[in-house]
Short mmCIF file of C-alpha atoms in Angstrom, two decimals:
data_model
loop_
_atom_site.label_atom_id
_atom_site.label_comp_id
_atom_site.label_asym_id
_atom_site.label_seq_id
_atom_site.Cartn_x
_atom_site.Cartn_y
_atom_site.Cartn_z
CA UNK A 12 -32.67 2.53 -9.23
CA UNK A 13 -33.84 3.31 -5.93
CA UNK A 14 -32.11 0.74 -2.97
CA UNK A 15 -34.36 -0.28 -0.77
CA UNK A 16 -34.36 0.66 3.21
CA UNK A 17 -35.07 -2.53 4.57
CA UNK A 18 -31.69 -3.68 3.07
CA UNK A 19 -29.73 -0.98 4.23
CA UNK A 20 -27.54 -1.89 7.76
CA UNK A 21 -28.96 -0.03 10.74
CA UNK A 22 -25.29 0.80 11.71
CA UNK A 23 -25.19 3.22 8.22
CA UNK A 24 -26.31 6.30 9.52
CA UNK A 25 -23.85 6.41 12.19
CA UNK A 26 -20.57 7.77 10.87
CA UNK A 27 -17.67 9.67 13.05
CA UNK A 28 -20.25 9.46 15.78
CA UNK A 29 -19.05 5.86 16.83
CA UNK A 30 -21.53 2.48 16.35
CA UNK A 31 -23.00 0.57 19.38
CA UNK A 32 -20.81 -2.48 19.63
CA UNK A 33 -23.35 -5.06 19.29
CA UNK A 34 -23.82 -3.83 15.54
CA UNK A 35 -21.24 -4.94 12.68
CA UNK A 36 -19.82 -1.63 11.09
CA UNK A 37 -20.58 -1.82 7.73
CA UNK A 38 -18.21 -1.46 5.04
CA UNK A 39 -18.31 -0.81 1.13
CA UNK A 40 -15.57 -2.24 -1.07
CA UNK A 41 -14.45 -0.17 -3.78
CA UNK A 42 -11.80 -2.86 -6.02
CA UNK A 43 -11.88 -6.39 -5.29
CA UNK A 44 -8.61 -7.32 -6.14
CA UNK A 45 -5.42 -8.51 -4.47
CA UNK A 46 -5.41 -5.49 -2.02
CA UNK A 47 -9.31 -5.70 -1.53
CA UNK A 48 -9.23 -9.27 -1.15
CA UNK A 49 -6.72 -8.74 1.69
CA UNK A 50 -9.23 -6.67 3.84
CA UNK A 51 -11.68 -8.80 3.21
CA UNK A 52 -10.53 -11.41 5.59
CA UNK A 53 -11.17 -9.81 8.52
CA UNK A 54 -15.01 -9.33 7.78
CA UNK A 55 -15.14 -12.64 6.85
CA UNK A 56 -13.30 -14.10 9.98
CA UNK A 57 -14.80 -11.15 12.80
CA UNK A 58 -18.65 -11.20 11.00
CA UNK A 59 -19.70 -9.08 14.37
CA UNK A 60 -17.40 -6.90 14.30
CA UNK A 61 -17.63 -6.21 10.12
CA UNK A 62 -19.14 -6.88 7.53
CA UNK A 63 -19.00 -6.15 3.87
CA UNK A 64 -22.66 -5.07 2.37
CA UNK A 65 -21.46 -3.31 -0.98
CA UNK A 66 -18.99 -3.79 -3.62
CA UNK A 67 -17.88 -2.45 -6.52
CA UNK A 68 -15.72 -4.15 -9.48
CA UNK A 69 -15.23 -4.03 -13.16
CA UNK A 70 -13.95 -7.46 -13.50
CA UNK A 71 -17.16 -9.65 -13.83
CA UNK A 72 -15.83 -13.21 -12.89
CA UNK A 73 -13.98 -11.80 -9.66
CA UNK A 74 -17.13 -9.60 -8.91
CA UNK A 75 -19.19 -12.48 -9.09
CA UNK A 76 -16.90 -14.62 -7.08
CA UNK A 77 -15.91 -11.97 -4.61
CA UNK A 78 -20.02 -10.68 -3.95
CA UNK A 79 -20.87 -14.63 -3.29
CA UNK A 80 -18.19 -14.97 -1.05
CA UNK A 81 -18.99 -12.23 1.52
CA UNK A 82 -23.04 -12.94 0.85
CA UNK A 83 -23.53 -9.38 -0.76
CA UNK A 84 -26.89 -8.43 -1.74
CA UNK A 85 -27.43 -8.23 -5.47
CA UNK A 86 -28.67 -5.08 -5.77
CA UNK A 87 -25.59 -3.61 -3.89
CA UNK A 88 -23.14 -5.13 -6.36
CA UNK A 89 -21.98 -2.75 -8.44
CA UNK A 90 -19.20 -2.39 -12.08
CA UNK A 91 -17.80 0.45 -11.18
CA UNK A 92 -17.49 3.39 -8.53
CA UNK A 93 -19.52 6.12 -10.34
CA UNK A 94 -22.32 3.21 -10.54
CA UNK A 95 -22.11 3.05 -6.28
CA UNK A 96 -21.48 6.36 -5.90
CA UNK A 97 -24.82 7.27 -7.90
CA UNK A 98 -26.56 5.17 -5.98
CA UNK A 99 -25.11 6.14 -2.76
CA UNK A 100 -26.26 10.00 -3.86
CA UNK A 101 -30.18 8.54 -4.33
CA UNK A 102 -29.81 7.01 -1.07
CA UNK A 103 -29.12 9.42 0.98
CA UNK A 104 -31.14 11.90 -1.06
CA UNK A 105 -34.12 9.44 -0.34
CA UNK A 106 -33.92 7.52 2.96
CA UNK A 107 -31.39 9.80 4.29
CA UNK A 108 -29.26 7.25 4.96
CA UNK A 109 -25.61 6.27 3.40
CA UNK A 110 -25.06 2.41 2.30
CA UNK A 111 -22.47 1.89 4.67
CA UNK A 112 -19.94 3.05 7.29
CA UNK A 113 -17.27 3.37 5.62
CA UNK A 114 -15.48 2.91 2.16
CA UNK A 115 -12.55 0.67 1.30
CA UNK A 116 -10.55 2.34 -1.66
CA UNK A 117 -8.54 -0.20 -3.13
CA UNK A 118 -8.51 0.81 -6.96
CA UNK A 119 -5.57 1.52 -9.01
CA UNK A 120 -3.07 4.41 -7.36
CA UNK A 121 -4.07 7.41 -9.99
CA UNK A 122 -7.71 7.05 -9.40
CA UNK A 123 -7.51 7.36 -5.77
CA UNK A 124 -7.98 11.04 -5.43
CA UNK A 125 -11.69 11.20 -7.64
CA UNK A 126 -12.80 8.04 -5.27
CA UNK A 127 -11.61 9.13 -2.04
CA UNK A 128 -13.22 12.59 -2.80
CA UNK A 129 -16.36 12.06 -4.09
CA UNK A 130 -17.52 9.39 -1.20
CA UNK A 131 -15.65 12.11 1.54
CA UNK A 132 -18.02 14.51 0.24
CA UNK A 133 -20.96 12.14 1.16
CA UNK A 134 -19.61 11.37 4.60
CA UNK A 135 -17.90 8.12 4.54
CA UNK A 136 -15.32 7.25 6.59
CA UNK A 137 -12.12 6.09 4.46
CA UNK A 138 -9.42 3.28 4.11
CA UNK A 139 -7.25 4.31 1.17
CA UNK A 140 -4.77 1.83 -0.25
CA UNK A 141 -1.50 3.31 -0.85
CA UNK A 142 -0.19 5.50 -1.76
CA UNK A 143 -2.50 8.27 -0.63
CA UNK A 144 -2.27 9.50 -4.38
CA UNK A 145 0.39 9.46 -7.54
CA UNK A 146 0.70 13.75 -7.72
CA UNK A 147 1.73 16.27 -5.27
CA UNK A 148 -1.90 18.07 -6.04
CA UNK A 149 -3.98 14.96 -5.76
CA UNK A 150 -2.86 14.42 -2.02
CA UNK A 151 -2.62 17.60 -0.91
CA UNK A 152 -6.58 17.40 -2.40
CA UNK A 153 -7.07 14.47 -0.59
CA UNK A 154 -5.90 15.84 2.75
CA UNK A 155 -8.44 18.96 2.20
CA UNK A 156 -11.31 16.86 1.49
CA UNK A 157 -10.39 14.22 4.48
CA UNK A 158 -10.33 17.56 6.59
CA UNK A 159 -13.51 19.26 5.21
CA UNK A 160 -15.83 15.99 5.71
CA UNK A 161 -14.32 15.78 8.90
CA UNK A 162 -14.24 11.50 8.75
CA UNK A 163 -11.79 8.89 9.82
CA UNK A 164 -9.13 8.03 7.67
CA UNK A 165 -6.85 5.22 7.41
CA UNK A 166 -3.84 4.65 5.01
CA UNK A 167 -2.39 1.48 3.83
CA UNK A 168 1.10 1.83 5.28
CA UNK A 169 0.51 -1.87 6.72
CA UNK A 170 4.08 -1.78 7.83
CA UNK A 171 3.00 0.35 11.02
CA UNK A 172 0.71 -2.48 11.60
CA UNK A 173 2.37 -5.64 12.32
CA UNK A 174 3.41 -7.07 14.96
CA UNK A 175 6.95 -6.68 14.34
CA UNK A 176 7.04 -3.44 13.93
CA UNK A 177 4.57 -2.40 16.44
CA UNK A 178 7.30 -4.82 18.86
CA UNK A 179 9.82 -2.30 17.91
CA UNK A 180 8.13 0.62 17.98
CA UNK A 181 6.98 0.47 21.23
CA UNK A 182 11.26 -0.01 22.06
CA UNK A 183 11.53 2.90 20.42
CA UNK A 184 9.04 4.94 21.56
CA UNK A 185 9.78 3.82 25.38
CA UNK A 186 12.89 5.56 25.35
CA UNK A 187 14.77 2.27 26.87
CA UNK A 188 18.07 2.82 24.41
CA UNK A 189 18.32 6.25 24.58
CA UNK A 190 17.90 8.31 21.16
CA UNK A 191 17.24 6.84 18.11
CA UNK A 192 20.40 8.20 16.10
CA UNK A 193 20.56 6.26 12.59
CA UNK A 194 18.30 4.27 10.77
CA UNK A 195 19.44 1.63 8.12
CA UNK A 196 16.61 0.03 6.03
CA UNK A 197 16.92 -2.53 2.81
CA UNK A 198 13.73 -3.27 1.22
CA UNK A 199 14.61 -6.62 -1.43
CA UNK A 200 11.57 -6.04 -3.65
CA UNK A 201 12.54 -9.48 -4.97
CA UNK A 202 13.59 -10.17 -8.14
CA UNK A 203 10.21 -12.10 -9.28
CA UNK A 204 7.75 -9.64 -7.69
CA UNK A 205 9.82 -6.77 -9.41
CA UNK A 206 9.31 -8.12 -12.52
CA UNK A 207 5.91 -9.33 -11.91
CA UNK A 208 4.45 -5.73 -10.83
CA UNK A 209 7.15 -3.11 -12.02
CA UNK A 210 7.91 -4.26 -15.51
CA UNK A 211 5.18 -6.40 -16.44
CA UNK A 212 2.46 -5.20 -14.11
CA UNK A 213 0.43 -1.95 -13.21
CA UNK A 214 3.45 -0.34 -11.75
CA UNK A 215 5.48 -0.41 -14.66
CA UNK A 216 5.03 2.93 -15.95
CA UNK A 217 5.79 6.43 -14.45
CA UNK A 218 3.09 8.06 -16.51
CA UNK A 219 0.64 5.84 -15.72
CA UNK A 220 0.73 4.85 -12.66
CA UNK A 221 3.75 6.37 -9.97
CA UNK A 222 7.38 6.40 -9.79
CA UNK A 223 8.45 3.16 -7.76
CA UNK A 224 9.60 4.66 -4.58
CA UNK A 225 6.02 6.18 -4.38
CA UNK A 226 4.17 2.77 -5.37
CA UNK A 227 6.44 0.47 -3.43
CA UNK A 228 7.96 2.24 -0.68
CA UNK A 229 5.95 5.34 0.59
CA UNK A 230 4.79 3.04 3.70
CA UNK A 231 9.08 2.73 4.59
CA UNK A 232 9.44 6.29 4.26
CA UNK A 233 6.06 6.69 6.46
CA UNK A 234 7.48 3.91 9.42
CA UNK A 235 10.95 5.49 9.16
CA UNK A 236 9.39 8.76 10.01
CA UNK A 237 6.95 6.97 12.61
CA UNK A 238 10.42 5.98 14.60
CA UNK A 239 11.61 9.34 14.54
CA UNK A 240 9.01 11.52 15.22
CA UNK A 241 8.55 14.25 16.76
CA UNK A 242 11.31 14.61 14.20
CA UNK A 243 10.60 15.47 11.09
CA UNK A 244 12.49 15.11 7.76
CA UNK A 245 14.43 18.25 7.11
CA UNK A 246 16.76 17.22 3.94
CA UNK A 247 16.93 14.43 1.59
CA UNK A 248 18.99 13.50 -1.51
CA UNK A 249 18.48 10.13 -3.60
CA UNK A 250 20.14 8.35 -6.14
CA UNK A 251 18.83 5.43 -8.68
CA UNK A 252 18.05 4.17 -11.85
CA UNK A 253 16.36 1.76 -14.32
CA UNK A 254 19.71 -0.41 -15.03
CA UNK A 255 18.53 -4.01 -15.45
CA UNK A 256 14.93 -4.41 -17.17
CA UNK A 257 15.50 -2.55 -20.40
CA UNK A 258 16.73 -3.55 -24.24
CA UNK A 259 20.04 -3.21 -23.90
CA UNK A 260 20.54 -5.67 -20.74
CA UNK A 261 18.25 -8.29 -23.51
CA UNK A 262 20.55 -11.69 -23.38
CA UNK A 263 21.38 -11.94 -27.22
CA UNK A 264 20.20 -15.95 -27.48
CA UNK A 265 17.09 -14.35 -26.79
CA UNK A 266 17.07 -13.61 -30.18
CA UNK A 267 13.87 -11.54 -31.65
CA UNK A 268 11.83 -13.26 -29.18
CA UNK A 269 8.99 -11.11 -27.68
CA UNK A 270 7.31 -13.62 -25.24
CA UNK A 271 8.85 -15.99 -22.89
CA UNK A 272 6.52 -18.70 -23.97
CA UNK A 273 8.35 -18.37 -27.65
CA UNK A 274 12.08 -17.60 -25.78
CA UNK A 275 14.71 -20.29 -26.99
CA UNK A 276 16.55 -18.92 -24.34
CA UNK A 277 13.41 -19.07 -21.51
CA UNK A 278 14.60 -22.05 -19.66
CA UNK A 279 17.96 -19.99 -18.36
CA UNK A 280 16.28 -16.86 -17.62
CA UNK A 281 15.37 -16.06 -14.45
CA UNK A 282 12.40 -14.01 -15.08
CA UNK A 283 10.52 -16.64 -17.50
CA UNK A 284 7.46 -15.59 -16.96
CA UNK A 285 6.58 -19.59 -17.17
CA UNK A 286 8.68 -19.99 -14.25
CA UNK A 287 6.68 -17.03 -12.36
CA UNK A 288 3.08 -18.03 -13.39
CA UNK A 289 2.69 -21.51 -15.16
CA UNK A 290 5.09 -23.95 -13.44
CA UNK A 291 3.71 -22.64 -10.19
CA UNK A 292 -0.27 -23.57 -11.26
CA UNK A 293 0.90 -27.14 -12.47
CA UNK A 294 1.57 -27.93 -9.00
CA UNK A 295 -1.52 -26.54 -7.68
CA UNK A 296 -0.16 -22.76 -6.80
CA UNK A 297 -2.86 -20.66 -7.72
CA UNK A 298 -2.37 -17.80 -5.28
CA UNK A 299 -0.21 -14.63 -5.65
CA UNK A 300 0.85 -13.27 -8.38
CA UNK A 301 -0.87 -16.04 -10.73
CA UNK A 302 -3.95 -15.00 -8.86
CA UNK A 303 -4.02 -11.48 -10.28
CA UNK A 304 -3.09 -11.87 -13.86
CA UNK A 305 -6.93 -13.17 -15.28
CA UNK A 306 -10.14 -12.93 -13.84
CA UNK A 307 -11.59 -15.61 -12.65
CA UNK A 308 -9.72 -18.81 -11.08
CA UNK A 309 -6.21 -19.42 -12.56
CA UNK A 310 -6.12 -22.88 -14.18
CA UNK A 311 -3.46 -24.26 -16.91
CA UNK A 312 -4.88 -22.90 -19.86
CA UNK A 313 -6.53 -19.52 -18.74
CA UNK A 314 -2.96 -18.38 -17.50
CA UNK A 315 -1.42 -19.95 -20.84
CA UNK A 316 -3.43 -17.91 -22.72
CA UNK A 317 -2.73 -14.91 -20.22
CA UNK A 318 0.83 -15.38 -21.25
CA UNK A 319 -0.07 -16.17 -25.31
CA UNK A 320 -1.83 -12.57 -25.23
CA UNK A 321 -1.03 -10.49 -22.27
CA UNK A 322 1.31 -8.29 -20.63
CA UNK A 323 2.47 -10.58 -18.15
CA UNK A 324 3.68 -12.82 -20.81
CA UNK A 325 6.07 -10.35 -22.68
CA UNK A 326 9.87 -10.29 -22.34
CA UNK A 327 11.02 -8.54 -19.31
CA UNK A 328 13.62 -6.62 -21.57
CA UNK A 329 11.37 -5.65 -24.29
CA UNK A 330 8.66 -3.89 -22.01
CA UNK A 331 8.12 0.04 -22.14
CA UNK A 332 8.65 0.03 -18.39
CA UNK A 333 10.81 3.09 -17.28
CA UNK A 334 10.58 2.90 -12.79
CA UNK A 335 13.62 2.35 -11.61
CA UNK A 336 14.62 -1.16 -10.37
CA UNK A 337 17.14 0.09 -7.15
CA UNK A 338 17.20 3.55 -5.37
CA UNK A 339 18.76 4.92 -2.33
CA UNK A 340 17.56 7.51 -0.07
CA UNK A 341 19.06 9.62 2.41
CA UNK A 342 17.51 11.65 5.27
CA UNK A 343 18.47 13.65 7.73
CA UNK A 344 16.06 15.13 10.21
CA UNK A 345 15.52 17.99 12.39
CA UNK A 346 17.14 16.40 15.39
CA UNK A 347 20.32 16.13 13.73
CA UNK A 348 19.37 11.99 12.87
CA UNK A 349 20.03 10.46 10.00
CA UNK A 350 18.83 7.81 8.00
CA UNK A 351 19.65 5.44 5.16
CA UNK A 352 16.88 3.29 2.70
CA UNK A 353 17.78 1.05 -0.27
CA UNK A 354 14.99 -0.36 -2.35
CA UNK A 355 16.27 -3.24 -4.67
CA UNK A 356 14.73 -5.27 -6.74
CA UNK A 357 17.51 -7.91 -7.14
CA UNK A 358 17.06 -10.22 -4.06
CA UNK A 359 16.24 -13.78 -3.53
CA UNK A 360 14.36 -12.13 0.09
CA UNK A 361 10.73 -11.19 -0.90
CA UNK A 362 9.99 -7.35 0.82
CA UNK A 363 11.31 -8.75 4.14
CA UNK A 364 12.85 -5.59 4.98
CA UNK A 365 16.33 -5.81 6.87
CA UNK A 366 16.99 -2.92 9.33
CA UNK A 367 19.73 -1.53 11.70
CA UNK A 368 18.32 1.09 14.20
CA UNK A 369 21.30 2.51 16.11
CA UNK A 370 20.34 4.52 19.41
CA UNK A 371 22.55 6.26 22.22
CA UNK A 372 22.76 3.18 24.03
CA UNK A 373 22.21 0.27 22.18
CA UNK A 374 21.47 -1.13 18.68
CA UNK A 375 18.46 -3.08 16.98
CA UNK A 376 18.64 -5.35 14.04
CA UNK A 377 15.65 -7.57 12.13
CA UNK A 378 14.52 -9.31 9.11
CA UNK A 379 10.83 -8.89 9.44
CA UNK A 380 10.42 -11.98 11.14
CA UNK A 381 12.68 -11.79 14.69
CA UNK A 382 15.13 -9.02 16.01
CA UNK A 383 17.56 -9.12 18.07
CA UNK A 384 18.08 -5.74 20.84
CA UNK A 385 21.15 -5.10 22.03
CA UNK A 386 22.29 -2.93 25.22
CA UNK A 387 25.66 -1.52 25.28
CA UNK A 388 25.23 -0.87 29.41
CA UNK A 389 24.38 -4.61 30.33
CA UNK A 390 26.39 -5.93 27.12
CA UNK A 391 23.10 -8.21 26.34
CA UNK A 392 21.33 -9.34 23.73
CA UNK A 393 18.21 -10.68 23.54
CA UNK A 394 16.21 -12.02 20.73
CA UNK A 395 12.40 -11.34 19.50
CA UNK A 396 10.12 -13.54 18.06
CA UNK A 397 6.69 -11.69 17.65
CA UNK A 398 3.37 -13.62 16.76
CA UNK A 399 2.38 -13.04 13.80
CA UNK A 400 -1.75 -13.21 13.99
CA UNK A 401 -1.83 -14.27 9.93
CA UNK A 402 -2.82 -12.27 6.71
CA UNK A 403 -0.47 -10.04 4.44
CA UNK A 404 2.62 -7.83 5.56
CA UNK A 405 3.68 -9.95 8.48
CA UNK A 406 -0.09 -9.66 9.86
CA UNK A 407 0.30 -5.42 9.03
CA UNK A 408 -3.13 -5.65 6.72
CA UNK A 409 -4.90 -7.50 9.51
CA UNK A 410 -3.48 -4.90 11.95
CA UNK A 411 -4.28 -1.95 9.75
CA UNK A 412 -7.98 -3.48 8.81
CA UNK A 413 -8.76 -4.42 12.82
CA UNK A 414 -7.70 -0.92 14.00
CA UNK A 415 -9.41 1.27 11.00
CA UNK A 416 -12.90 -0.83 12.29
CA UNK A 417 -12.38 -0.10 15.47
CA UNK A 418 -11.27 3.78 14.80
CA UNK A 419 -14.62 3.67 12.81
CA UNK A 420 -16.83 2.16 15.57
CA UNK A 421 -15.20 4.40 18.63
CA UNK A 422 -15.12 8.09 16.12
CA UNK A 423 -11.73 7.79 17.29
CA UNK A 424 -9.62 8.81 14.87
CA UNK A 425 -6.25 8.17 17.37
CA UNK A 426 -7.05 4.29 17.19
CA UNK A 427 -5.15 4.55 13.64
CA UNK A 428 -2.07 6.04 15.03
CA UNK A 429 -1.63 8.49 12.88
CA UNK A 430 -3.67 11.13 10.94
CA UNK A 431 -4.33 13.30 7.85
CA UNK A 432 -1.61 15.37 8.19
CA UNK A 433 1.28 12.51 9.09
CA UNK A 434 0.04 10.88 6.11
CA UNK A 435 0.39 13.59 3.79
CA UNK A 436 4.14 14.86 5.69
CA UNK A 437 5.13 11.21 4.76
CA UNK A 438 4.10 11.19 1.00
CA UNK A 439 5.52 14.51 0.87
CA UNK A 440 8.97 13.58 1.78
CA UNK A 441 9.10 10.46 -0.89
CA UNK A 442 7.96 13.28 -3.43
CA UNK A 443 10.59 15.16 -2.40
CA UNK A 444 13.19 12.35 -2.48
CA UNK A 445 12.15 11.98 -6.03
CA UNK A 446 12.84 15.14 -7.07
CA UNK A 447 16.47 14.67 -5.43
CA UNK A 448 17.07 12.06 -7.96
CA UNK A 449 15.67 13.60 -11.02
CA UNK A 450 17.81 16.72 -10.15
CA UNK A 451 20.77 15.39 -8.61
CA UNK A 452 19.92 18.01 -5.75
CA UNK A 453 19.70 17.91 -1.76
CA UNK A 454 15.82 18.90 -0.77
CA UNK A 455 15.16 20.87 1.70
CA UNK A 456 11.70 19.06 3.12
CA UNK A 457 10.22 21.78 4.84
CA UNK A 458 10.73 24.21 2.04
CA UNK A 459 9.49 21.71 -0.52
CA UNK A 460 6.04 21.26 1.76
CA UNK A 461 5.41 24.98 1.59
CA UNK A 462 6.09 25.15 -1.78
CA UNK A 463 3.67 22.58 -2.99
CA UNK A 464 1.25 23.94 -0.64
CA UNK A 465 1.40 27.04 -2.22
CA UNK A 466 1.71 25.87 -6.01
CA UNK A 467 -1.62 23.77 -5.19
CA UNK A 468 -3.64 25.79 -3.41
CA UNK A 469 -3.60 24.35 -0.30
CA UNK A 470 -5.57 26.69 2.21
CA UNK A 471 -5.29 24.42 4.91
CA UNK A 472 -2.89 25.34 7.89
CA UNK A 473 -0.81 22.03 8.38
CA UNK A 474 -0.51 23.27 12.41
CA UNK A 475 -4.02 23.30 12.89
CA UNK A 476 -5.44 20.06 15.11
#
């Protein structure tokens, strides 16, 4: 069915070309979940400097909700992403136009590569939700087509985003305490949100989704390597398991019991999924995670029955989950630094990373929230509170969602901080990290890039600008 021009944005034709600023750029959201809710905000908060004029979602309650909320025409609401994409194709092919500026790709992980690549091909610029992909080929695909359309890209490493860690990059990058020497970073998962999105949730499984340092912590690996750069990883070795969330750790007066709701044992475990989900909506908590496990608004007995029938409902010891639940990787880089990274998912601390960033001259340590720099020449320390300007990841999605606009509106792919190729170096060590574990082996990273380049066909030159 044929869209019509007159409701097509003026701003769509424009595309790495930059958009006048008195004109919203336009975007197209492609999986309105948690992640696509997140990026939402910003249109809805900045309407001239964004705004969303497409959507596309399976779900049909959050669709509906979601399209009413940002005032989407209904003839650019969409089920799927082969339904937009179709239409985008008839667009173009018949007012020469696309629907929008650019393309939010916030479906699940494994179908990132088909979606990025197919609205690349028509020109779009690109926001991809991490991580970039869940195979070595897929991104190394992904970073062909990126190059071949010749659009801006962003990434959802959020964490380079914030204004924490933007606070300490710019430290870092300023040279003020001398070379950055070691790196120490924890990332406490939490012991709820493991269980809620690594043994219950989409993350649970290898096979169908990503191993969990690629799902949870490719944006650590990508800051880590942010702080060290122009270094670049040059070996890694890891070590980790799946030691908790499996049958044998099952607490035997949980009996045969399948489902927390039916546990005789569900008031003393600490993953009850009532405790997680249900307590929290009788006293009025409907956001995160409740939000995500129906569609539509979470009330008493839509997440009861959630829990009666679903997955999020099911023992945390009886699930086919197989992603490990802790891992540690080390790095050492071509500058002779090293680095250390724990990912845990036993902690009472919810992803507020800790870190230790030891330089020639002085030290840093944070939580995520303040840090405190210390200079061994003046023997101070002072303490830093950055502002944090609201939304997800310590304000990183509102960071990374303000600069991919404005990246979009200039044709300036530098607004991002980062491009194709750092994305893909960064996936490509936490592949290679991975393959330290499952082979008890020390990578070497550069060796492991060329190799995958070759094994997939890569004819891109990585050097070239």
């Amino acid at each position: 069915m044929p869209i019509l021009d007159n409701l097509l944005p003026r701003s769509a034709q424009k595309s790495t070309n930059g958009t006048p600023a008195n004109q919203p750029i336009t975007l197209v959201v492609i999986g309105c979940g948690q992640r696509g809710k997140n990026y939402a905000v910003y249109p809805a908060n900045e309407p001239e400097k964004c705004k969303i004029v497409a959507i596309a979602e399976p779900r049909p309650k959050t669709r509906q909700t979601f399209a009413a909320a940002h005032r989407v025409d209904g003839t650019l609401v969409f089920n799927d992403w082969k339904e937009l994409h179709a239409a985008s194709a008839e667009t173009i092919k018949t007012v020469g136009k696309r629907l929008a500026d650019a393309v939010l790709v916030c479906v699940q992980d494994h179908m990132h590569m088909e979606v990025v690549h197919a609205f690349a091909a028509q020109g779009y610029n690109i926001l991809c939700e991490k991580p970039m992909a869940t195979s070595l080929s897929d991104c190394i695909k992904i970073e062909e087509a990126v190059r071949k359309a010749n659009i801006i890209f962003g990434m959802g490493h959020v964490l380079r985003y914030s204004p924490y860690n933007q606070a300490i990059t710019e430290i870092i990058q300023s040279g003020s305490l001398g070379e950055l020497i070691n790196a120490v970073q924890v990332e406490p998962v939490g012991y709820s949100h493991f269980a809620h999105s690594y043994v219950r949730g989409n993350w649970y499984k290898e096979s169908s989704s990503s191993f969990a340092l690629m799902t949870k912590c490719c944006h650590d690996i990508d800051i880590l390597c942010h702080w060290l750069s122009p270094a670049e990883p040059s070996r890694v070795s890891s070590f980790g398991n799946l030691q908790h969330f499996r049958k044998s750790a099952k607490p035997a007066a949980a009996g045969d019991a399948t489902r927390c709701l039916e546990c005789p044992m569900e008031k003393d475990c600490a993953y009850s999924a009532k405790k997680i989900y249900l307590d929290p909506v009788t006293r009025g908590n409907t956001r995160w995670p409740v939000s995500t496990i129906i569609d539509g608004v979470p009330d008493i007995e839509n997440v009861t029955d959630a829990l009666q029938k679903g997955p999020y409902g099911e023992c945390v010891y009886e699930s086919a989950n197989d992603v490990c639940d802790h891992q540690v990787v080390n790095l050492e880089y071509s500058n002779g630094s090293t680095v250390s990274f724990t990912m845990v998912a036993f902690t009472e601390a919810q992803c507020d990373r800790q870190i230790r960033l030891h330089f020639a001259n002085g030290e840093i340590i944070g939580d995520m929230h303040t840090f405190t720099v210390t200079d061994f020449r003046t023997r101070r320390t002072t303490t830093h509170r950055p502002k944090l300007e609201g939304g997800g990841h310590g304000g990183g999605d509102l960071g990374l969602i303000t600069a991919f606009v404005e990246a979009v509106r200039t044709g300036d792919q530098s607004v991002l901080g980062t491009d194709i190729e750092e994305v893909l170096k960064s996936h490509l060590t936490v592949f290679a990290a991975e393959k330290a574990r499952k082979e008890g082996i020390v990578v070497d990273c550069v060796a492991f890039e060329k190799e995958a380049r070759e094994q997939y066909g890569s004819k891109v030159d990585s050097s070239s600008p």
